[in-house]
Amino acid sequence: MDVNYQTFYWYSIASIARDMRGITMKEQIKEYFRRLQKTIENLDLDEITEAVNAVWEAYERKAVIYIFGNGGSAATASHFVGDFNKGISEGKDKKFNLVCLNDNIPMLTAIANDIGYKEVYRFPLRGKLKKEDLVIAISGSGNSVNIINAVLYAKETGCKVIGITGYDGGVLRRLADYHMDVNVDDMQLAEDVHISFGHMMYQVLGNVLEK
């Protein structure tokens, strides 16, 4: 009887602890998505529309769209390429031409090792980037040196730049011609919205192409 009572007691305590953790976790999940929703509501849709128009105009003039980032932003850049070059372009005679500079790992590591990581995105643009092309630079902080170096080169070339940023936009916001800024001091929320920009353009520009 005593053994069964003790077993029941510890089982009850364990169940209560699990429930408390569940409530706490659920509330944290709810709060995260509440903050994400608020972040989306605070976006500058006029600036974002200008950036989307810049992508459309680049497509219209058959420009190359170079895109790049670091870490999670590199993954976002790669994702954009798949959505545009395959997704939107599927079944179309005229296709988007996005080039992700962080997709070629041997090239990137060779530049980083032999020249320096600060040059991994500027180097492949040298002698190749044209004024009529478009650069999409993704940086959560807006201050990554390798991103800024590539953007500075684009500006020297006369090429327009879309800056996709978080926080206050950093140096990239000041340099970019078009802005897709997520003004929130939280990298995860910023990156969530960054990837949604690609999906948003997939649908919006895809709808334009269907007209």
PDB file of C-alpha atoms in Angstrom:
ATOM      1  CA  MET A   1       0.000   0.000   0.000  1.00  0.00           C
ATOM      2  CA  ASP A   2       2.816   2.350   0.921  1.00  0.00           C
ATOM      3  CA  VAL A   3       4.667   1.500  -2.296  1.00  0.00           C
ATOM      4  CA  ASN A   4       1.567   2.123  -4.401  1.00  0.00           C
ATOM      5  CA  TYR A   5       0.949   5.427  -2.613  1.00  0.00           C
ATOM      6  CA  GLN A   6       4.510   6.578  -3.234  1.00  0.00           C
ATOM      7  CA  THR A   7       4.286   5.526  -6.873  1.00  0.00           C
ATOM      8  CA  PHE A   8       1.019   7.441  -7.274  1.00  0.00           C
ATOM      9  CA  TYR A   9       2.491  10.475  -5.496  1.00  0.00           C
ATOM     10  CA  TRP A  10       5.592  10.699  -7.700  1.00  0.00           C
ATOM     11  CA  TYR A  11       3.549  10.000 -10.841  1.00  0.00           C
ATOM     12  CA  SER A  12       1.213  12.874  -9.877  1.00  0.00           C
ATOM     13  CA  ILE A  13       4.140  15.237  -9.269  1.00  0.00           C
ATOM     14  CA  ALA A  14       5.684  14.283 -12.623  1.00  0.00           C
ATOM     15  CA  SER A  15       2.358  14.854 -14.398  1.00  0.00           C
ATOM     16  CA  ILE A  16       1.929  18.306 -12.808  1.00  0.00           C
ATOM     17  CA  ALA A  17       5.496  19.242 -13.794  1.00  0.00           C
ATOM     18  CA  ARG A  18       4.846  18.169 -17.385  1.00  0.00           C
ATOM     19  CA  ASP A  19       1.644  20.218 -17.457  1.00  0.00           C
ATOM     20  CA  MET A  20       3.420  23.292 -16.080  1.00  0.00           C
ATOM     21  CA  ARG A  21       6.149  22.981 -18.676  1.00  0.00           C
ATOM     22  CA  GLY A  22       3.490  22.573 -21.359  1.00  0.00           C
ATOM     23  CA  ILE A  23       1.636  25.717 -20.283  1.00  0.00           C
ATOM     24  CA  THR A  24       4.852  27.723 -20.099  1.00  0.00           C
ATOM     25  CA  MET A  25       6.033  26.505 -23.483  1.00  0.00           C
ATOM     26  CA  LYS A  26       2.660  27.108 -25.111  1.00  0.00           C
ATOM     27  CA  GLU A  27       2.575  30.665 -23.794  1.00  0.00           C
ATOM     28  CA  GLN A  28       6.081  31.283 -25.102  1.00  0.00           C
ATOM     29  CA  ILE A  29       5.075  29.936 -28.515  1.00  0.00           C
ATOM     30  CA  LYS A  30       2.007  32.174 -28.516  1.00  0.00           C
ATOM     31  CA  GLU A  31       4.120  35.187 -27.530  1.00  0.00           C
ATOM     32  CA  TYR A  32       6.660  34.498 -30.299  1.00  0.00           C
ATOM     33  CA  PHE A  33       3.990  34.457 -32.983  1.00  0.00           C
ATOM     34  CA  ARG A  34       2.335  37.511 -31.451  1.00  0.00           C
ATOM     35  CA  ARG A  35       5.627  39.386 -31.829  1.00  0.00           C
ATOM     36  CA  LEU A  36       6.057  38.043 -35.364  1.00  0.00           C
ATOM     37  CA  GLN A  37       2.573  39.268 -36.295  1.00  0.00           C
ATOM     38  CA  LYS A  38       3.328  42.707 -34.837  1.00  0.00           C
ATOM     39  CA  THR A  39       6.611  42.816 -36.752  1.00  0.00           C
ATOM     40  CA  ILE A  40       4.808  42.104 -40.022  1.00  0.00           C
ATOM     41  CA  GLU A  41       2.181  44.760 -39.264  1.00  0.00           C
ATOM     42  CA  ASN A  42       4.962  47.346 -38.816  1.00  0.00           C
ATOM     43  CA  LEU A  43       6.592  46.731 -42.218  1.00  0.00           C
ATOM     44  CA  ASP A  44       6.917  49.690 -44.602  1.00  0.00           C
ATOM     45  CA  LEU A  45       4.858  48.369 -47.507  1.00  0.00           C
ATOM     46  CA  ASP A  46       5.660  51.354 -49.720  1.00  0.00           C
ATOM     47  CA  GLU A  47       9.395  50.635 -49.521  1.00  0.00           C
ATOM     48  CA  ILE A  48       8.811  46.930 -50.033  1.00  0.00           C
ATOM     49  CA  THR A  49       6.638  47.576 -53.092  1.00  0.00           C
ATOM     50  CA  GLU A  50       9.421  49.679 -54.614  1.00  0.00           C
ATOM     51  CA  ALA A  51      11.856  46.808 -54.069  1.00  0.00           C
ATOM     52  CA  VAL A  52       9.485  44.269 -55.647  1.00  0.00           C
ATOM     53  CA  ASN A  53       9.065  46.602 -58.633  1.00  0.00           C
ATOM     54  CA  ALA A  54      12.865  46.738 -58.956  1.00  0.00           C
ATOM     55  CA  VAL A  55      12.963  42.929 -59.161  1.00  0.00           C
ATOM     56  CA  TRP A  56      10.202  42.962 -61.774  1.00  0.00           C
ATOM     57  CA  GLU A  57      11.993  45.597 -63.856  1.00  0.00           C
ATOM     58  CA  ALA A  58      15.208  43.571 -63.696  1.00  0.00           C
ATOM     59  CA  TYR A  59      13.280  40.586 -65.038  1.00  0.00           C
ATOM     60  CA  GLU A  60      11.782  42.720 -67.805  1.00  0.00           C
ATOM     61  CA  ARG A  61      15.218  43.874 -69.026  1.00  0.00           C
ATOM     62  CA  LYS A  62      16.639  40.333 -68.696  1.00  0.00           C
ATOM     63  CA  ALA A  63      19.134  41.415 -66.045  1.00  0.00           C
ATOM     64  CA  VAL A  64      21.142  39.103 -63.839  1.00  0.00           C
ATOM     65  CA  ILE A  65      20.046  39.354 -60.192  1.00  0.00           C
ATOM     66  CA  TYR A  66      22.907  38.591 -57.817  1.00  0.00           C
ATOM     67  CA  ILE A  67      21.964  37.622 -54.274  1.00  0.00           C
ATOM     68  CA  PHE A  68      24.025  36.706 -51.222  1.00  0.00           C
ATOM     69  CA  GLY A  69      24.161  36.611 -47.425  1.00  0.00           C
ATOM     70  CA  ASN A  70      25.884  35.005 -44.437  1.00  0.00           C
ATOM     71  CA  GLY A  71      24.605  32.190 -42.220  1.00  0.00           C
ATOM     72  CA  GLY A  72      20.807  32.100 -42.177  1.00  0.00           C
ATOM     73  CA  SER A  73      20.801  34.899 -44.746  1.00  0.00           C
ATOM     74  CA  ALA A  74      22.866  32.683 -47.068  1.00  0.00           C
ATOM     75  CA  ALA A  75      20.182  30.008 -46.764  1.00  0.00           C
ATOM     76  CA  THR A  76      17.524  32.623 -47.554  1.00  0.00           C
ATOM     77  CA  ALA A  77      19.477  33.729 -50.631  1.00  0.00           C
ATOM     78  CA  SER A  78      19.652  30.123 -51.872  1.00  0.00           C
ATOM     79  CA  HIS A  79      15.928  29.694 -51.215  1.00  0.00           C
ATOM     80  CA  PHE A  80      15.126  32.794 -53.279  1.00  0.00           C
ATOM     81  CA  VAL A  81      17.022  31.329 -56.240  1.00  0.00           C
ATOM     82  CA  GLY A  82      15.021  28.113 -56.137  1.00  0.00           C
ATOM     83  CA  ASP A  83      11.721  29.978 -55.893  1.00  0.00           C
ATOM     84  CA  PHE A  84      12.549  32.323 -58.770  1.00  0.00           C
ATOM     85  CA  ASN A  85      14.644  30.268 -61.195  1.00  0.00           C
ATOM     86  CA  LYS A  86      12.457  27.171 -60.926  1.00  0.00           C
ATOM     87  CA  GLY A  87       9.255  28.116 -59.124  1.00  0.00           C
ATOM     88  CA  ILE A  88       8.079  31.285 -60.858  1.00  0.00           C
ATOM     89  CA  SER A  89       9.949  30.488 -64.076  1.00  0.00           C
ATOM     90  CA  GLU A  90       8.504  27.016 -64.594  1.00  0.00           C
ATOM     91  CA  GLY A  91       6.637  26.802 -67.874  1.00  0.00           C
ATOM     92  CA  LYS A  92       7.797  30.270 -68.951  1.00  0.00           C
ATOM     93  CA  ASP A  93       9.880  30.963 -72.054  1.00  0.00           C
ATOM     94  CA  LYS A  94      11.402  33.981 -70.337  1.00  0.00           C
ATOM     95  CA  LYS A  95      12.860  33.043 -66.991  1.00  0.00           C
ATOM     96  CA  PHE A  96      14.275  34.847 -63.974  1.00  0.00           C
ATOM     97  CA  ASN A  97      18.063  34.762 -63.765  1.00  0.00           C
ATOM     98  CA  LEU A  98      19.144  34.801 -60.120  1.00  0.00           C
ATOM     99  CA  VAL A  99      22.718  33.933 -59.161  1.00  0.00           C
ATOM    100  CA  CYS A 100      23.456  33.125 -55.514  1.00  0.00           C
ATOM    101  CA  LEU A 101      27.076  33.970 -54.703  1.00  0.00           C
ATOM    102  CA  ASN A 102      27.137  31.833 -51.564  1.00  0.00           C
ATOM    103  CA  ASP A 103      26.084  28.625 -53.338  1.00  0.00           C
ATOM    104  CA  ASN A 104      29.515  27.861 -54.818  1.00  0.00           C
ATOM    105  CA  ILE A 105      31.301  26.565 -51.706  1.00  0.00           C
ATOM    106  CA  PRO A 106      34.653  25.745 -53.397  1.00  0.00           C
ATOM    107  CA  MET A 107      34.785  29.245 -54.893  1.00  0.00           C
ATOM    108  CA  LEU A 108      33.760  30.925 -51.644  1.00  0.00           C
ATOM    109  CA  THR A 109      36.260  29.037 -49.508  1.00  0.00           C
ATOM    110  CA  ALA A 110      39.056  29.601 -52.036  1.00  0.00           C
ATOM    111  CA  ILE A 111      38.478  33.353 -51.918  1.00  0.00           C
ATOM    112  CA  ALA A 112      38.195  33.300 -48.111  1.00  0.00           C
ATOM    113  CA  ASN A 113      41.405  31.287 -47.759  1.00  0.00           C
ATOM    114  CA  ASP A 114      43.549  32.999 -50.395  1.00  0.00           C
ATOM    115  CA  ILE A 115      42.273  36.575 -50.286  1.00  0.00           C
ATOM    116  CA  GLY A 116      40.082  37.004 -47.218  1.00  0.00           C
ATOM    117  CA  TYR A 117      36.486  36.462 -46.132  1.00  0.00           C
ATOM    118  CA  LYS A 118      35.807  40.147 -46.565  1.00  0.00           C
ATOM    119  CA  GLU A 119      36.108  39.647 -50.334  1.00  0.00           C
ATOM    120  CA  VAL A 120      33.986  36.520 -50.857  1.00  0.00           C
ATOM    121  CA  TYR A 121      31.153  38.491 -52.489  1.00  0.00           C
ATOM    122  CA  ARG A 122      32.980  41.437 -54.038  1.00  0.00           C
ATOM    123  CA  PHE A 123      35.552  39.290 -55.858  1.00  0.00           C
ATOM    124  CA  PRO A 124      33.058  37.267 -57.987  1.00  0.00           C
ATOM    125  CA  LEU A 125      31.270  40.497 -58.981  1.00  0.00           C
ATOM    126  CA  ARG A 126      34.440  42.212 -60.249  1.00  0.00           C
ATOM    127  CA  GLY A 127      34.502  42.440 -64.038  1.00  0.00           C
ATOM    128  CA  LYS A 128      31.174  40.602 -64.255  1.00  0.00           C
ATOM    129  CA  LEU A 129      28.542  42.885 -62.707  1.00  0.00           C
ATOM    130  CA  LYS A 130      26.859  45.225 -65.189  1.00  0.00           C
ATOM    131  CA  LYS A 131      25.058  48.488 -64.547  1.00  0.00           C
ATOM    132  CA  GLU A 132      21.737  47.013 -65.688  1.00  0.00           C
ATOM    133  CA  ASP A 133      21.990  44.067 -63.279  1.00  0.00           C
ATOM    134  CA  LEU A 134      20.495  44.040 -59.792  1.00  0.00           C
ATOM    135  CA  VAL A 135      22.054  43.124 -56.442  1.00  0.00           C
ATOM    136  CA  ILE A 136      20.050  41.763 -53.510  1.00  0.00           C
ATOM    137  CA  ALA A 137      22.132  41.894 -50.336  1.00  0.00           C
ATOM    138  CA  ILE A 138      20.807  40.188 -47.207  1.00  0.00           C
ATOM    139  CA  SER A 139      22.197  41.044 -43.780  1.00  0.00           C
ATOM    140  CA  GLY A 140      20.331  40.832 -40.490  1.00  0.00           C
ATOM    141  CA  SER A 141      22.516  43.501 -38.899  1.00  0.00           C
ATOM    142  CA  GLY A 142      23.149  45.406 -42.106  1.00  0.00           C
ATOM    143  CA  ASN A 143      26.806  45.670 -41.115  1.00  0.00           C
ATOM    144  CA  SER A 144      28.513  42.489 -42.372  1.00  0.00           C
ATOM    145  CA  VAL A 145      31.778  43.648 -43.947  1.00  0.00           C
ATOM    146  CA  ASN A 146      31.769  41.177 -46.852  1.00  0.00           C
ATOM    147  CA  ILE A 147      28.210  42.230 -47.735  1.00  0.00           C
ATOM    148  CA  ILE A 148      29.057  45.932 -47.532  1.00  0.00           C
ATOM    149  CA  ASN A 149      32.183  45.493 -49.696  1.00  0.00           C
ATOM    150  CA  ALA A 150      30.115  43.863 -52.441  1.00  0.00           C
ATOM    151  CA  VAL A 151      27.467  46.577 -52.192  1.00  0.00           C
ATOM    152  CA  LEU A 152      30.097  49.319 -52.423  1.00  0.00           C
ATOM    153  CA  TYR A 153      31.421  47.715 -55.592  1.00  0.00           C
ATOM    154  CA  ALA A 154      27.895  47.541 -57.007  1.00  0.00           C
ATOM    155  CA  LYS A 155      27.441  51.240 -56.285  1.00  0.00           C
ATOM    156  CA  GLU A 156      30.739  52.013 -58.058  1.00  0.00           C
ATOM    157  CA  THR A 157      29.452  50.068 -61.059  1.00  0.00           C
ATOM    158  CA  GLY A 158      26.170  51.987 -61.071  1.00  0.00           C
ATOM    159  CA  CYS A 159      24.182  48.846 -60.284  1.00  0.00           C
ATOM    160  CA  LYS A 160      21.073  49.202 -58.126  1.00  0.00           C
ATOM    161  CA  VAL A 161      20.942  47.417 -54.765  1.00  0.00           C
ATOM    162  CA  ILE A 162      18.091  45.993 -52.706  1.00  0.00           C
ATOM    163  CA  GLY A 163      18.987  45.747 -49.026  1.00  0.00           C
ATOM    164  CA  ILE A 164      17.173  43.128 -46.951  1.00  0.00           C
ATOM    165  CA  THR A 165      17.924  43.911 -43.327  1.00  0.00           C
ATOM    166  CA  GLY A 166      16.819  43.689 -39.702  1.00  0.00           C
ATOM    167  CA  TYR A 167      17.349  45.870 -36.629  1.00  0.00           C
ATOM    168  CA  ASP A 168      17.916  49.495 -37.761  1.00  0.00           C
ATOM    169  CA  GLY A 169      19.234  48.405 -41.165  1.00  0.00           C
ATOM    170  CA  GLY A 170      22.837  49.352 -40.393  1.00  0.00           C
ATOM    171  CA  VAL A 171      25.201  50.487 -43.132  1.00  0.00           C
ATOM    172  CA  LEU A 172      23.372  48.448 -45.764  1.00  0.00           C
ATOM    173  CA  ARG A 173      20.175  50.438 -45.335  1.00  0.00           C
ATOM    174  CA  ARG A 174      22.084  53.665 -45.940  1.00  0.00           C
ATOM    175  CA  LEU A 175      23.763  52.313 -49.070  1.00  0.00           C
ATOM    176  CA  ALA A 176      20.871  50.442 -50.687  1.00  0.00           C
ATOM    177  CA  ASP A 177      18.616  51.984 -53.332  1.00  0.00           C
ATOM    178  CA  TYR A 178      15.631  49.869 -52.304  1.00  0.00           C
ATOM    179  CA  HIS A 179      14.739  48.550 -48.864  1.00  0.00           C
ATOM    180  CA  MET A 180      13.088  45.466 -47.428  1.00  0.00           C
ATOM    181  CA  ASP A 181      13.798  46.285 -43.810  1.00  0.00           C
ATOM    182  CA  VAL A 182      12.447  44.409 -40.816  1.00  0.00           C
ATOM    183  CA  ASN A 183      12.838  46.972 -38.048  1.00  0.00           C
ATOM    184  CA  VAL A 184      12.978  44.644 -35.051  1.00  0.00           C
ATOM    185  CA  ASP A 185      15.801  43.898 -32.603  1.00  0.00           C
ATOM    186  CA  ASP A 186      15.458  40.144 -32.943  1.00  0.00           C
ATOM    187  CA  MET A 187      17.400  38.122 -35.502  1.00  0.00           C
ATOM    188  CA  GLN A 188      14.968  35.195 -35.574  1.00  0.00           C
ATOM    189  CA  LEU A 189      11.955  37.418 -36.228  1.00  0.00           C
ATOM    190  CA  ALA A 190      13.887  39.344 -38.878  1.00  0.00           C
ATOM    191  CA  GLU A 191      14.944  36.151 -40.654  1.00  0.00           C
ATOM    192  CA  ASP A 192      11.385  34.774 -40.501  1.00  0.00           C
ATOM    193  CA  VAL A 193      10.144  37.826 -42.377  1.00  0.00           C
ATOM    194  CA  HIS A 194      13.104  37.787 -44.785  1.00  0.00           C
ATOM    195  CA  ILE A 195      12.189  34.327 -46.044  1.00  0.00           C
ATOM    196  CA  SER A 196       8.564  35.445 -46.334  1.00  0.00           C
ATOM    197  CA  PHE A 197       9.671  38.240 -48.681  1.00  0.00           C
ATOM    198  CA  GLY A 198      10.755  35.590 -51.171  1.00  0.00           C
ATOM    199  CA  HIS A 199       7.481  33.708 -50.876  1.00  0.00           C
ATOM    200  CA  MET A 200       5.527  36.946 -51.157  1.00  0.00           C
ATOM    201  CA  MET A 201       7.348  37.845 -54.388  1.00  0.00           C
ATOM    202  CA  TYR A 202       6.846  34.307 -55.669  1.00  0.00           C
ATOM    203  CA  GLN A 203       3.080  34.820 -55.491  1.00  0.00           C
ATOM    204  CA  VAL A 204       2.875  38.517 -56.389  1.00  0.00           C
ATOM    205  CA  LEU A 205       5.199  38.349 -59.405  1.00  0.00           C
ATOM    206  CA  GLY A 206       3.841  34.979 -60.371  1.00  0.00           C
ATOM    207  CA  ASN A 207       0.363  36.521 -60.524  1.00  0.00           C
ATOM    208  CA  VAL A 208       1.716  39.358 -62.698  1.00  0.00           C
ATOM    209  CA  LEU A 209       3.204  36.837 -65.126  1.00  0.00           C
ATOM    210  CA  GLU A 210      -0.097  35.002 -65.391  1.00  0.00           C
ATOM    211  CA  LYS A 211      -1.933  38.126 -66.609  1.00  0.00           C
TER     212      LYS A 211
END
